[in-house]
Coordinates of C-alpha atoms and ligand atoms in Angstrom, one line a residue:
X29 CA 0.0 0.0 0.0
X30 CA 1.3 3.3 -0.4
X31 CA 1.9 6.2 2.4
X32 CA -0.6 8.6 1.8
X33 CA 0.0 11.9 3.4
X34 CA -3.3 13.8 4.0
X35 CA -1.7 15.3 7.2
X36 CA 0.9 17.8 6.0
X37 CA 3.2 18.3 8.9
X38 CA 3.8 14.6 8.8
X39 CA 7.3 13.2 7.9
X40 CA 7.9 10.1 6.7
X41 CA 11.3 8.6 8.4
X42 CA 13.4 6.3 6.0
X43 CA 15.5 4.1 7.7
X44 CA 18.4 2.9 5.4
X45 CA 21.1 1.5 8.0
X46 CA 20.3 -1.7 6.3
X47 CA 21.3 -0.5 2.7
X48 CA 23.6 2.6 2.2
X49 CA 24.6 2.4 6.2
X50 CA 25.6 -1.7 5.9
X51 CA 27.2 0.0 2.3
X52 CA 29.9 1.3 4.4
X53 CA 32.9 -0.8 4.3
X54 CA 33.3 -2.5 7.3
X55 CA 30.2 -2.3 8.7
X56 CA 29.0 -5.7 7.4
X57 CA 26.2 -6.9 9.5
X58 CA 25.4 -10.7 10.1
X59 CA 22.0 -12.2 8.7
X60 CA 20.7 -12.1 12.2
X61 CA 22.2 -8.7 13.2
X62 CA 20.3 -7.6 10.3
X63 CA 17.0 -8.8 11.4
X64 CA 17.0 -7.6 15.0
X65 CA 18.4 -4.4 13.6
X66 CA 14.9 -4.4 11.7
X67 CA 12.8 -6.0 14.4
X68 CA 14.2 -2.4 16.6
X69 CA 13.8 0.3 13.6
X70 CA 9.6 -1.6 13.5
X71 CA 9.1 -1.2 16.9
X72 CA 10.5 2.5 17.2
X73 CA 7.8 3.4 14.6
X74 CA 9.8 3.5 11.4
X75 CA 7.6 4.2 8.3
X76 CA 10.1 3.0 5.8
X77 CA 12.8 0.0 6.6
X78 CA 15.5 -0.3 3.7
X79 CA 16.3 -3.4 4.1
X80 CA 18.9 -4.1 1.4
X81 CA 19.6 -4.6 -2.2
X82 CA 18.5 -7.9 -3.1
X83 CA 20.5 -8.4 -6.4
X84 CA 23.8 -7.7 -4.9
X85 CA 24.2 -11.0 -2.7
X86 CA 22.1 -14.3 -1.5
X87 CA 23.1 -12.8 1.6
X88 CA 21.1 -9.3 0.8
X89 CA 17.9 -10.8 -0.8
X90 CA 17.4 -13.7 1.9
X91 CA 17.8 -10.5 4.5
X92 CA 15.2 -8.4 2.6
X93 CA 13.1 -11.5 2.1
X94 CA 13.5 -12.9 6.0
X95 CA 12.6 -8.8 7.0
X96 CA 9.7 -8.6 4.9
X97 CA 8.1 -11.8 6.0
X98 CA 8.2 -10.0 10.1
X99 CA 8.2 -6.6 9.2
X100 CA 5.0 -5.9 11.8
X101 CA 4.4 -2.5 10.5
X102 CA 7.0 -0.7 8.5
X103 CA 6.6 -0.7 4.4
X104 CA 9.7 -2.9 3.3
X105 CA 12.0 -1.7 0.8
X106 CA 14.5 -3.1 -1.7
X107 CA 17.3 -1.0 -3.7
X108 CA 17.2 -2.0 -7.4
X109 CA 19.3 -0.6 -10.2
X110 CA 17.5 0.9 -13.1
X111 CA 17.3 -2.6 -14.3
X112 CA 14.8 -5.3 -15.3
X113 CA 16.3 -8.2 -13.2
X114 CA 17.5 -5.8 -10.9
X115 CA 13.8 -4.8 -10.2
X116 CA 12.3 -8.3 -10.8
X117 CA 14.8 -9.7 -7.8
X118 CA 14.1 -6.6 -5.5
X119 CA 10.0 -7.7 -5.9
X120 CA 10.7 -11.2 -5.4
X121 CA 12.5 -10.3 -2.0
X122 CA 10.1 -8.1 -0.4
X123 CA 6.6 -9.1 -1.9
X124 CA 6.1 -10.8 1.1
X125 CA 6.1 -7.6 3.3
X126 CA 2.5 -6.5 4.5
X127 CA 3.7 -3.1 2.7
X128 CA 6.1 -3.6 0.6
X129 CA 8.3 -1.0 -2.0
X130 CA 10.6 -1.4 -4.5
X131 CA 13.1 2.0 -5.1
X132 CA 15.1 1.9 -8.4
X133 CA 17.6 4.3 -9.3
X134 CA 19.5 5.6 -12.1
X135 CA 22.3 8.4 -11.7
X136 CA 21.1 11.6 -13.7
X137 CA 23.7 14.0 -13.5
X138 CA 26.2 14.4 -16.5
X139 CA 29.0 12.3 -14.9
X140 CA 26.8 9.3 -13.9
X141 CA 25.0 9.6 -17.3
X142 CA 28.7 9.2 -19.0
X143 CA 28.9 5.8 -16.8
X144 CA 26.4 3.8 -19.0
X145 CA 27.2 6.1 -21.8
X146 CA 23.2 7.1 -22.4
X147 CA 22.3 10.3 -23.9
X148 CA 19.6 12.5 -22.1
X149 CA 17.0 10.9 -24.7
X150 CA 18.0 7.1 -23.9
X151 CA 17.9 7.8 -19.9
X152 CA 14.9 9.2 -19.9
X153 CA 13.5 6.2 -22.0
X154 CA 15.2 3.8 -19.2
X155 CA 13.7 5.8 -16.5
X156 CA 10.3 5.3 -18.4
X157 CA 10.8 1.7 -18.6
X158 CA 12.0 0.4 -15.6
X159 CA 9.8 2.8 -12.9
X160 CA 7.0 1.6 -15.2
X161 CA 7.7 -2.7 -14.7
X162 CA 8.3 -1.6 -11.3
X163 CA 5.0 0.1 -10.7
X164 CA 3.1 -3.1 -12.7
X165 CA 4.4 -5.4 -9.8
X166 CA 4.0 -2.9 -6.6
X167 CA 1.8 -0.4 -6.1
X168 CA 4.3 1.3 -3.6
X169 CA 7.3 2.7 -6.0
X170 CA 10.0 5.1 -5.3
X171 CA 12.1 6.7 -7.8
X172 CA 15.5 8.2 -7.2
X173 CA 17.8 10.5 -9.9
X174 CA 21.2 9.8 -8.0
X175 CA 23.6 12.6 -8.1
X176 CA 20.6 15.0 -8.4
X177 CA 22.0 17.9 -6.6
X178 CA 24.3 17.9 -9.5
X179 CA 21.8 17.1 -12.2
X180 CA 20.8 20.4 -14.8
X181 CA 17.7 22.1 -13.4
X182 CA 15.5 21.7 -16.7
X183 CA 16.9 17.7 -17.3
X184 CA 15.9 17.0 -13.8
X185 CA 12.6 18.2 -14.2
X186 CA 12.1 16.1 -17.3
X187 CA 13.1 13.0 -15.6
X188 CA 11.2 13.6 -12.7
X189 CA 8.0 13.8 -14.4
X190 CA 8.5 10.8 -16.5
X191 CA 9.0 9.1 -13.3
X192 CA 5.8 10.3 -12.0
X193 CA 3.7 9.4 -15.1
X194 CA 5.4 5.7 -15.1
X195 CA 4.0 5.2 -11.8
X196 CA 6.2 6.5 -8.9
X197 CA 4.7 7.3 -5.7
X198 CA 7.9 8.9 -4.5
X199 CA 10.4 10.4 -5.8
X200 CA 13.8 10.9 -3.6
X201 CA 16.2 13.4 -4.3
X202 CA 19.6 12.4 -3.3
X203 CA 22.3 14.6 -2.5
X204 CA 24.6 11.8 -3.5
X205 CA 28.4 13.5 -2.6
X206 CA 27.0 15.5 0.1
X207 CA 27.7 18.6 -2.2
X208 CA 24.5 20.7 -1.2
X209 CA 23.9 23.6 1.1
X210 CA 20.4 24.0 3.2
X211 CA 19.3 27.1 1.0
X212 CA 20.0 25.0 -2.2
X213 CA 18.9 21.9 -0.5
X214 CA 15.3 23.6 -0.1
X215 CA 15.2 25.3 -3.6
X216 CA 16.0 22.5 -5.1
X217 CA 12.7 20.9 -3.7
X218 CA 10.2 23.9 -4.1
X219 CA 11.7 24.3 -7.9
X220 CA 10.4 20.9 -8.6
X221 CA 7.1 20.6 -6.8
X222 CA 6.7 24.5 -9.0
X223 CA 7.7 22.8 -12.0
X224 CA 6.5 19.0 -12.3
X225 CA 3.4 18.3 -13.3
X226 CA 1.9 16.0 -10.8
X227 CA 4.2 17.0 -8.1
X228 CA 1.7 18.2 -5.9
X229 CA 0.1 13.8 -6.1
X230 CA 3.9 11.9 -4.8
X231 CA 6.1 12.2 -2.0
X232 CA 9.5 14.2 -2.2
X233 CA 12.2 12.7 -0.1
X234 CA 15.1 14.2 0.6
X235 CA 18.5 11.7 0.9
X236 CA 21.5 13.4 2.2
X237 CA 25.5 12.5 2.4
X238 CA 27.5 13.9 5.2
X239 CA 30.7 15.0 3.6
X240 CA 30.6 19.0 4.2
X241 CA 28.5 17.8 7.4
X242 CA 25.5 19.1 6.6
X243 CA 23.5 16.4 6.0
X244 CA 21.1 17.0 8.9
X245 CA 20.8 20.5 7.8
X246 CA 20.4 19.7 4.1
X247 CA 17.5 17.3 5.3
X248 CA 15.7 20.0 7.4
X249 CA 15.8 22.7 5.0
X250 CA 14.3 20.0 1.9
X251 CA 11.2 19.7 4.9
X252 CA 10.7 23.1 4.9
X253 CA 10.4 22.9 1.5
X254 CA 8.0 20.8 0.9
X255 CA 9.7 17.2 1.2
X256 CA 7.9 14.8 3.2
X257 CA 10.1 11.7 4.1
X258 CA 13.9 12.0 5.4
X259 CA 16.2 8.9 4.7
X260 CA 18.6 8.5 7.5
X261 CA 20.4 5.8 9.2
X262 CA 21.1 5.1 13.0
X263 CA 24.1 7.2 14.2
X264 CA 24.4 8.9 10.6
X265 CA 26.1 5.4 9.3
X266 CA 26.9 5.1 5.9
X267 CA 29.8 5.5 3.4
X268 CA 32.5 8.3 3.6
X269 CA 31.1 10.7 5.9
X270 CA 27.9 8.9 6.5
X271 CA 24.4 9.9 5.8
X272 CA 21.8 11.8 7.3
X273 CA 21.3 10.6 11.0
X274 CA 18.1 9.8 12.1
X275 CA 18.6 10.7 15.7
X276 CA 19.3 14.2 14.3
X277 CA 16.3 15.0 12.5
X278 CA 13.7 13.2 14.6
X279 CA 15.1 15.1 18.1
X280 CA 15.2 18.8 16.2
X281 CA 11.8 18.5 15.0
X282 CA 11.1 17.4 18.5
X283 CA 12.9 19.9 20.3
X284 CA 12.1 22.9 17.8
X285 CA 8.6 21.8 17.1
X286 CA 8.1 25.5 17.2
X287 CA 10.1 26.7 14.4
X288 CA 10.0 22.9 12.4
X289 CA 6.3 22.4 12.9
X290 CA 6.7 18.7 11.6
X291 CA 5.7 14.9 13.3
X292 CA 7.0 11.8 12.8
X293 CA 5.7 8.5 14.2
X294 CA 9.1 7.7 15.7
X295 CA 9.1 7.0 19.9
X296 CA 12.0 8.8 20.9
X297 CA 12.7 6.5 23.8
X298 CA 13.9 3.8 21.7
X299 CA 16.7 6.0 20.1
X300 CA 19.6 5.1 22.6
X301 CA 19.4 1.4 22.5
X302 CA 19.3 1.1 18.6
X303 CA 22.5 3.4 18.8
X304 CA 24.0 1.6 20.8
X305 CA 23.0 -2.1 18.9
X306 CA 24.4 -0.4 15.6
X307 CA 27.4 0.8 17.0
X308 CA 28.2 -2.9 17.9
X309 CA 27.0 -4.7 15.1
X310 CA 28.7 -2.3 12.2
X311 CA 31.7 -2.0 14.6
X312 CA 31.7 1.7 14.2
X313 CA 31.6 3.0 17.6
X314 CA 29.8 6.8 18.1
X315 CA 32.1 9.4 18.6
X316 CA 31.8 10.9 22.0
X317 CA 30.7 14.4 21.1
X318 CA 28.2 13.2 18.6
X319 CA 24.8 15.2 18.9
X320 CA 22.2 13.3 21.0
X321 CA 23.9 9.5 21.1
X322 CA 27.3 10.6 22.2
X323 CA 28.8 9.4 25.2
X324 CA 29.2 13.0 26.3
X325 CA 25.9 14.5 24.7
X326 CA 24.0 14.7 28.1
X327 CA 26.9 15.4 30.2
X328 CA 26.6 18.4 31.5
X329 CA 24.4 16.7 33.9
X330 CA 27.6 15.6 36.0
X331 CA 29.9 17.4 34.5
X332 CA 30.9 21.9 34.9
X333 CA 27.3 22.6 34.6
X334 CA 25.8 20.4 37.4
X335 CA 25.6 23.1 39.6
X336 CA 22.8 24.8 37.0
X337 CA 21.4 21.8 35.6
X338 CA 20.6 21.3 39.6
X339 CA 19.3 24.5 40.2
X340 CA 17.5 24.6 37.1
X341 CA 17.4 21.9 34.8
X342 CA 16.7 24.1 31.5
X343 CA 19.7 26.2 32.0
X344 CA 21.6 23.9 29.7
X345 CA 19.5 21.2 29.1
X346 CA 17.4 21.3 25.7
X347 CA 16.0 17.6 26.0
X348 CA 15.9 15.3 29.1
X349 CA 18.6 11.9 28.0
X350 CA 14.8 10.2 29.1
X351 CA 13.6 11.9 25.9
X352 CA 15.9 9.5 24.1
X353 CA 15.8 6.7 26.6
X354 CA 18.4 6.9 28.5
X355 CA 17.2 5.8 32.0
X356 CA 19.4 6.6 34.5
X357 CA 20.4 3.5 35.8
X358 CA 24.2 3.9 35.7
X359 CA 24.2 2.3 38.9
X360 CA 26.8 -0.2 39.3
X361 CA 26.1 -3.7 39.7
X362 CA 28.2 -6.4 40.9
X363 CA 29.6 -9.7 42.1
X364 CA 26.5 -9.9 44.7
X365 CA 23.7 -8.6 42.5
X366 CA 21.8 -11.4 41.6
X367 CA 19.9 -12.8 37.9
X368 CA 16.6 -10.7 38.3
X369 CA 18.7 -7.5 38.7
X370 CA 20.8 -8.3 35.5
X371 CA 17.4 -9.0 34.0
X372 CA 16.0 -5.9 34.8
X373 CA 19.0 -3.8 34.5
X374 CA 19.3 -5.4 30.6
X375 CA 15.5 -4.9 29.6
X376 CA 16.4 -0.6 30.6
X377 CA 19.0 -1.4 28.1
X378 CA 16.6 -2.9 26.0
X379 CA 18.0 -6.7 26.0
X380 CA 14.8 -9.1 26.5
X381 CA 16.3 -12.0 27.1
X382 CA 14.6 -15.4 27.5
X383 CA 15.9 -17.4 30.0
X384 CA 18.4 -19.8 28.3
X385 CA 20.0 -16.4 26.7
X386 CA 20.1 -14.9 30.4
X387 CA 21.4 -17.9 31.9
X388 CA 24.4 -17.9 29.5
X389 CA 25.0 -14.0 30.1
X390 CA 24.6 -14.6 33.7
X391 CA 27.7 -17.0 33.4
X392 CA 29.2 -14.2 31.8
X393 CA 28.7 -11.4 34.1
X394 CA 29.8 -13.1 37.2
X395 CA 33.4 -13.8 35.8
X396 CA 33.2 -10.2 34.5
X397 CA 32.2 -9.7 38.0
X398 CA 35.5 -11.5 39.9
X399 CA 37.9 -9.1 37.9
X400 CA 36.2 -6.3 37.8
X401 CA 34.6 -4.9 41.3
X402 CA 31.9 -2.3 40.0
X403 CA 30.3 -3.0 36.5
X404 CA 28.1 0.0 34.7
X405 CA 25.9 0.0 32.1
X406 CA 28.6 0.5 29.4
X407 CA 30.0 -2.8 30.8
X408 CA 26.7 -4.6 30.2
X409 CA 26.3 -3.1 26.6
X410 CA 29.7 -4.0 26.3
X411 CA 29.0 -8.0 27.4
X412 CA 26.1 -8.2 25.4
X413 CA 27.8 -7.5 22.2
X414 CA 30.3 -9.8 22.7
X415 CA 28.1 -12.4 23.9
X416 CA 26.2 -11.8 20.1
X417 CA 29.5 -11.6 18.3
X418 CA 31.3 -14.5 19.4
X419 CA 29.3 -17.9 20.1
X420 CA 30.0 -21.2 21.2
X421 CA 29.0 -22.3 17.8
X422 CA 31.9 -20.6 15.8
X423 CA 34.1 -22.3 13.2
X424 CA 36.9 -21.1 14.9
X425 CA 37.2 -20.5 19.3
X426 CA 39.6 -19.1 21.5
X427 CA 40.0 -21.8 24.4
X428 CA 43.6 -20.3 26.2
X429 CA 46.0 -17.9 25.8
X430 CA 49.3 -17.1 27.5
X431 CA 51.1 -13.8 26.6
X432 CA 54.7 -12.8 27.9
X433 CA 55.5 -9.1 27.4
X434 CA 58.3 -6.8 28.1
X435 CA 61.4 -5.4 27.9
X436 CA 62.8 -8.6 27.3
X437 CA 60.5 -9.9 24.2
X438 CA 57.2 -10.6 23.5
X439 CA 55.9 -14.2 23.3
X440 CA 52.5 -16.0 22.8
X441 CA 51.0 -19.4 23.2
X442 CA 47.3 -19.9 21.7
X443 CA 45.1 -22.7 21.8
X444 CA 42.1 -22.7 19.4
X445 CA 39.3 -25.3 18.2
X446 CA 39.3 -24.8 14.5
X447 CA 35.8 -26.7 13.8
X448 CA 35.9 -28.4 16.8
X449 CA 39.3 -29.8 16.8
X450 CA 41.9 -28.3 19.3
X451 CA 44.9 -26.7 18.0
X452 CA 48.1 -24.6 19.7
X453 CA 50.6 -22.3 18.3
X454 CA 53.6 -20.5 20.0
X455 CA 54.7 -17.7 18.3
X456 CA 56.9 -14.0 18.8
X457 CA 55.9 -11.2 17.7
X458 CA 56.5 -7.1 17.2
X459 CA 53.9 -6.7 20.8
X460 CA 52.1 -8.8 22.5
X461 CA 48.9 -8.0 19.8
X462 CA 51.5 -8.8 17.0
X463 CA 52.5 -12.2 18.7
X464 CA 49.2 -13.6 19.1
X465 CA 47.8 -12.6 15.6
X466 CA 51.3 -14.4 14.4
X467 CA 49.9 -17.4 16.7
X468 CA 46.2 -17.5 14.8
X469 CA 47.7 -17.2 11.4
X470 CA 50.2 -20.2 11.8
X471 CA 46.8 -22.5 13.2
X472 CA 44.8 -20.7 10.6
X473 CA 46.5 -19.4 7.7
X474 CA 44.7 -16.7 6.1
X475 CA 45.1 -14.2 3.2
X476 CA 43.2 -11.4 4.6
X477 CA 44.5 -7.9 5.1
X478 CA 44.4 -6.4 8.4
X479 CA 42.9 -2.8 7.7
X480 CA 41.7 -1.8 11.3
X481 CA 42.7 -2.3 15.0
X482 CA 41.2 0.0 17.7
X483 CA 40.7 -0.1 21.1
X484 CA 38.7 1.7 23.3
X485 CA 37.9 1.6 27.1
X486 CA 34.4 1.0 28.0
X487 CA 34.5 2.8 31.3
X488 CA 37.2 4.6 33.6
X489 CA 39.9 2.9 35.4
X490 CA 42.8 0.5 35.1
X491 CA 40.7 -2.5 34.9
X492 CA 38.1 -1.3 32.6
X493 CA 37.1 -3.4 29.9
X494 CA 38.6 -2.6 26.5
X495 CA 36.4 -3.3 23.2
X496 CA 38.4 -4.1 20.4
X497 CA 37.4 -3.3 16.4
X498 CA 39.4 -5.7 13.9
X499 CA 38.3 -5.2 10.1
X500 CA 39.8 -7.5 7.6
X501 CA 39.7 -7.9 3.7
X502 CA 39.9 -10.1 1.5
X503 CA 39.4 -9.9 -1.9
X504 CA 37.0 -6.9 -2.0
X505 CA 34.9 -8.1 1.2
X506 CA 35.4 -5.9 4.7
X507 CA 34.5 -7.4 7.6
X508 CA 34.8 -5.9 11.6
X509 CA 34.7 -8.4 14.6
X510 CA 34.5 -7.0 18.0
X511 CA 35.3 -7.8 21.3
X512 CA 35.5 -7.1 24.9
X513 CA 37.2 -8.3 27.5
X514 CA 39.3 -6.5 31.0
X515 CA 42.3 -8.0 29.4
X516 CA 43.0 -6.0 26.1
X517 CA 45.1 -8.9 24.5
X518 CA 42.5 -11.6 24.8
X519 CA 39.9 -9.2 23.4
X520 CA 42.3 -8.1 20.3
X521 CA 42.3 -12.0 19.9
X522 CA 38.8 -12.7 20.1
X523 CA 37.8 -9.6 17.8
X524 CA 40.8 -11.2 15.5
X525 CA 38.9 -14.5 15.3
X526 CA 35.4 -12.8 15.0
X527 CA 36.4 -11.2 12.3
X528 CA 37.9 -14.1 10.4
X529 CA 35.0 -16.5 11.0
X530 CA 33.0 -13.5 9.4
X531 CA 35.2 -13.5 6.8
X532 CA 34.2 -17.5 6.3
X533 CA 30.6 -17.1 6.3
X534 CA 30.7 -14.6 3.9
X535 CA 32.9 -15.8 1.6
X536 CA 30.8 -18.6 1.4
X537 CA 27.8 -16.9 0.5
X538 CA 28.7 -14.7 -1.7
X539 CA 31.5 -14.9 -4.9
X540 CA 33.5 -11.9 -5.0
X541 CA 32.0 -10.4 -8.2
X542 CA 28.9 -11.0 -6.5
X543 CA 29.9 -8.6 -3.6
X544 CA 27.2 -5.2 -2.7
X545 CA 30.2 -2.7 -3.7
X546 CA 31.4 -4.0 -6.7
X547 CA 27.7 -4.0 -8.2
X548 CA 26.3 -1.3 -6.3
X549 CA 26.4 2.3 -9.1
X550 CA 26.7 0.7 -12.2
X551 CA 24.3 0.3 -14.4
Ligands
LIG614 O1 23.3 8.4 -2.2 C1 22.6 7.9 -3.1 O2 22.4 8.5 -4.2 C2 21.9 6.7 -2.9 C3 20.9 6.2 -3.9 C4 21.1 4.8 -4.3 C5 19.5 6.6 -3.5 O3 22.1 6.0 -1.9
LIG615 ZN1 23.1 7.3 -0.3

């Protein structure tokens, strides 16, 4: 069915964290990820879940397919190029979606139009064709001219309208290279819904890249214009810079609902805890200072302004961290609190856990517990995710590890199950990090190229735990594993081997031609 917008100040919100946010090398989610990432953007009231681009990958269609069949009441959308099979594969994948949409997408501008080598005639005949076959298998279509900030005015126009007479019910206007400015951003929109015939019957979106950093802005200022759905992702994910972030958008017109008179159906509550789930699953962590999700974003509640928070809270507080869902339980828990305060402590996170999965994170968090004497919430965010990122039921398991270090040398000993048989390694290395990678390649010799090692503390303190990222490729696929662990060199070498049985399951399911970025622009 498609969104009809009889109330005016309505937005649509368009998550695509699934599509052009998973787009962002690296941030690979799993099949499951994928789904509870879904399952979380439903129940915060998304209107519009991009869940993937079904041509690029098994992987991608059985995602879109899996999210469409429990979508409970977001429309579910598929990426398709400007392409018949594209756009047949795309339907197949999320016809089974109680509201389902297919976007295709050609670029307009002069440089993407030199990519297939079409004139202006033979695009627009394209855009006539496909957004047509489209529109005679769904009745939900969206049409996008990428690169359309940098598209001629009058060509733009022309291709717009086609796409509305074929059958689109929306038309997005992506600000592909994040080139745009909010006053351009927002004539861009009004020139169109001036000059289109038919304009008046669709949907504008606006779609907005990060790389000058005004994506949110850019976003904003196409509202005021006249566009009534924002594509974002959670935490602003998404290639180069990112894109637009949803947190962003939803909180200003939520905070300034006076000067950005606009609703969406989104419950703010839920904000925090997807943030936090995306963070761990794409292995991009949120920077500290980032608006309304960062570590830091509330806190000036403990921090230099406490003393006129106290006094009065709106003296520098513009939203509560409740508005968001932060509740704040950053009371810390330990060795003595017992399984119904983890279960209640992890459902304010927003872990509902049945009680197999507690059990097993019970285990966990009492040997957290005997090394480490106060554990926050970050700690239990932190557990979780590596609880979800490393299972019993790996290819390839850490069982022991032994690490000498100093001035003298640095020297490791590893023992692993590599599909359930037990192997050992001792090797040397430049660090102790250095040695133990040495000590997994020699048990499991691999090809792929180490492109990322971070490490960050999850809380304060000499025996915080530390959450490590590892990305690897291999032959055009990125994949990040993560871990946590009080001991930094364990958790380098659990992320290590996260990554790498990542790296397995993807290679198996998907032939390097086959990969998302390799197909993903061309036509
Ligand atoms: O940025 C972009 O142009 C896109 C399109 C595929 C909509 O993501
Ligand atoms: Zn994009």
């Amino acid at each position: 069915m498609a969104q009809t917008m009889t109330d005016k100040s309505r937005v649509l919100i368009f998550d695509t964290t699934l599509r052009d946010g998973e787009q962002s090398p690296g941030a690979t989610m799993t099949h499951d990820e994928k789904l509870e990432i879904a399952d979380m953007l439903d129940e915060m009231g998304v209107d519009i879940i991009e869940a993937g681009f079904p041509i690029a990958s098994i992987g991608d269609f059985e995602a879109v397919s899996d999210i469409a069949k429990r979508a409970k009441t977001s429309t579910i959308c598929g990426l398709a190029r400007a392409k018949l099979p594209d756009i047949d594969r795309c339907w197949e994948a999320v016809k089974h979606a109680k509201s389902p949409r297919i976007h295709t997408f050609i670029g307009t501008s002069p440089l993407h139009r030199a990519i297939p080598n079409l004139d202006m005639d033979q695009m627009a005949e394209v855009i006539h064709d496909t957004v047509t076959h489209a529109r005679n298998l769904c009745d939900n279509v969206q049409w996008s001219p990428m690169d359309a900030t940098r598209t001629e005015h009058d060509y733009l126009c022309r291709v717009v309208e086609i796409a509305i007479k074929a059958g689109a019910t929306t038309i997005n206007i992506p600000d592909t290279v994040g080139y745009t400015a909010p006053a351009e951003s927002a004539a861009l929109i009004r020139m169109l819904l001036e000059r289109v015939p038919g304009a008046d019957e669709i949907i504008f979106a606006t779609h907005c890249h990060n790389d000058l950093g005004m994506a949110t802005a850019n976003a904003l200022a196409a509202v005021d214009a006249g566009a009534r759905q924002i594509e974002c992702t959670i935490n602003g994910l998404g290639e180069r810079a990112g894109n637009t972030a949803l947190e962003e958008v939803v909180m200003a017109m939520k905070v300034r609902h006076d000067i950005m008179p606009y609703d969406t159906g989104i419950d703010t509550t839920k904000i925090m805890n997807i943030s936090r789930r995306v963070a761990q699953v794409s292995g991009f962590p949120v920077q500290f200072n980032k608006a309304i999700v960062g570590k830091n974003a509330f806190l000036h509640e403990s921090g230099i302004h406490q003393d006129g928070v106290l006094k009065n809270v709106e003296t520098f507080e513009i939203m509560k961290p409740s508005d968001i869902g932060i509740t704040e339980t950053n009371i810390a828990m330990g060795k003595h609190s017992g399984r119904a305060a983890l279960r209640s402590k992890l459902k304010d996170l927003g872990y509902d856990l049945a009680d197999n999965q507690l059990n097993d994170v019970f285990v966990r968090f009492k040997a957290l517990a005997d090394r480490k004497k106060e554990i926050y919430d970050d700690d239990l965010v932190a557990l979780m995710s590596d609880t979800a990122a490393n299972t019993a039921d790996d290819y390839l398991q850490v069982k022991w590890l032994r690490v000498v270090c100093g001035s003298d040398g640095q020297e490791a000993e590893l023992k692993m199950l590599v599909d359930g048989e037990e192997k050992s390694c001792k090797s040397e290395g430049d660090g102790p990090v250095d040695a133990v990678f040495n000590c997994v390649k020699s048990i499991y010799p691999t090809k792929a190229k180490l492109k990322l090692y971070q490490v960050h503390a999850v809380t304060e303190g000499t025996d915080a735990q530390a959450t490590v990222s590892v990305r690897l490729e291999e032959d055009g696929r990125i994949v990040t594993g993560s871990a946590a662990d009080t001991d930094t060199i364990l958790a380098s070498v659990k992320a290590y081997v996260g990554a790498l049985n990542r790296l397995r399951v993807r290679s198996q399911k998907t032939a390097p031609d086959a990969d998302v970025k390799q197909v993903s622009y061309k036509l």
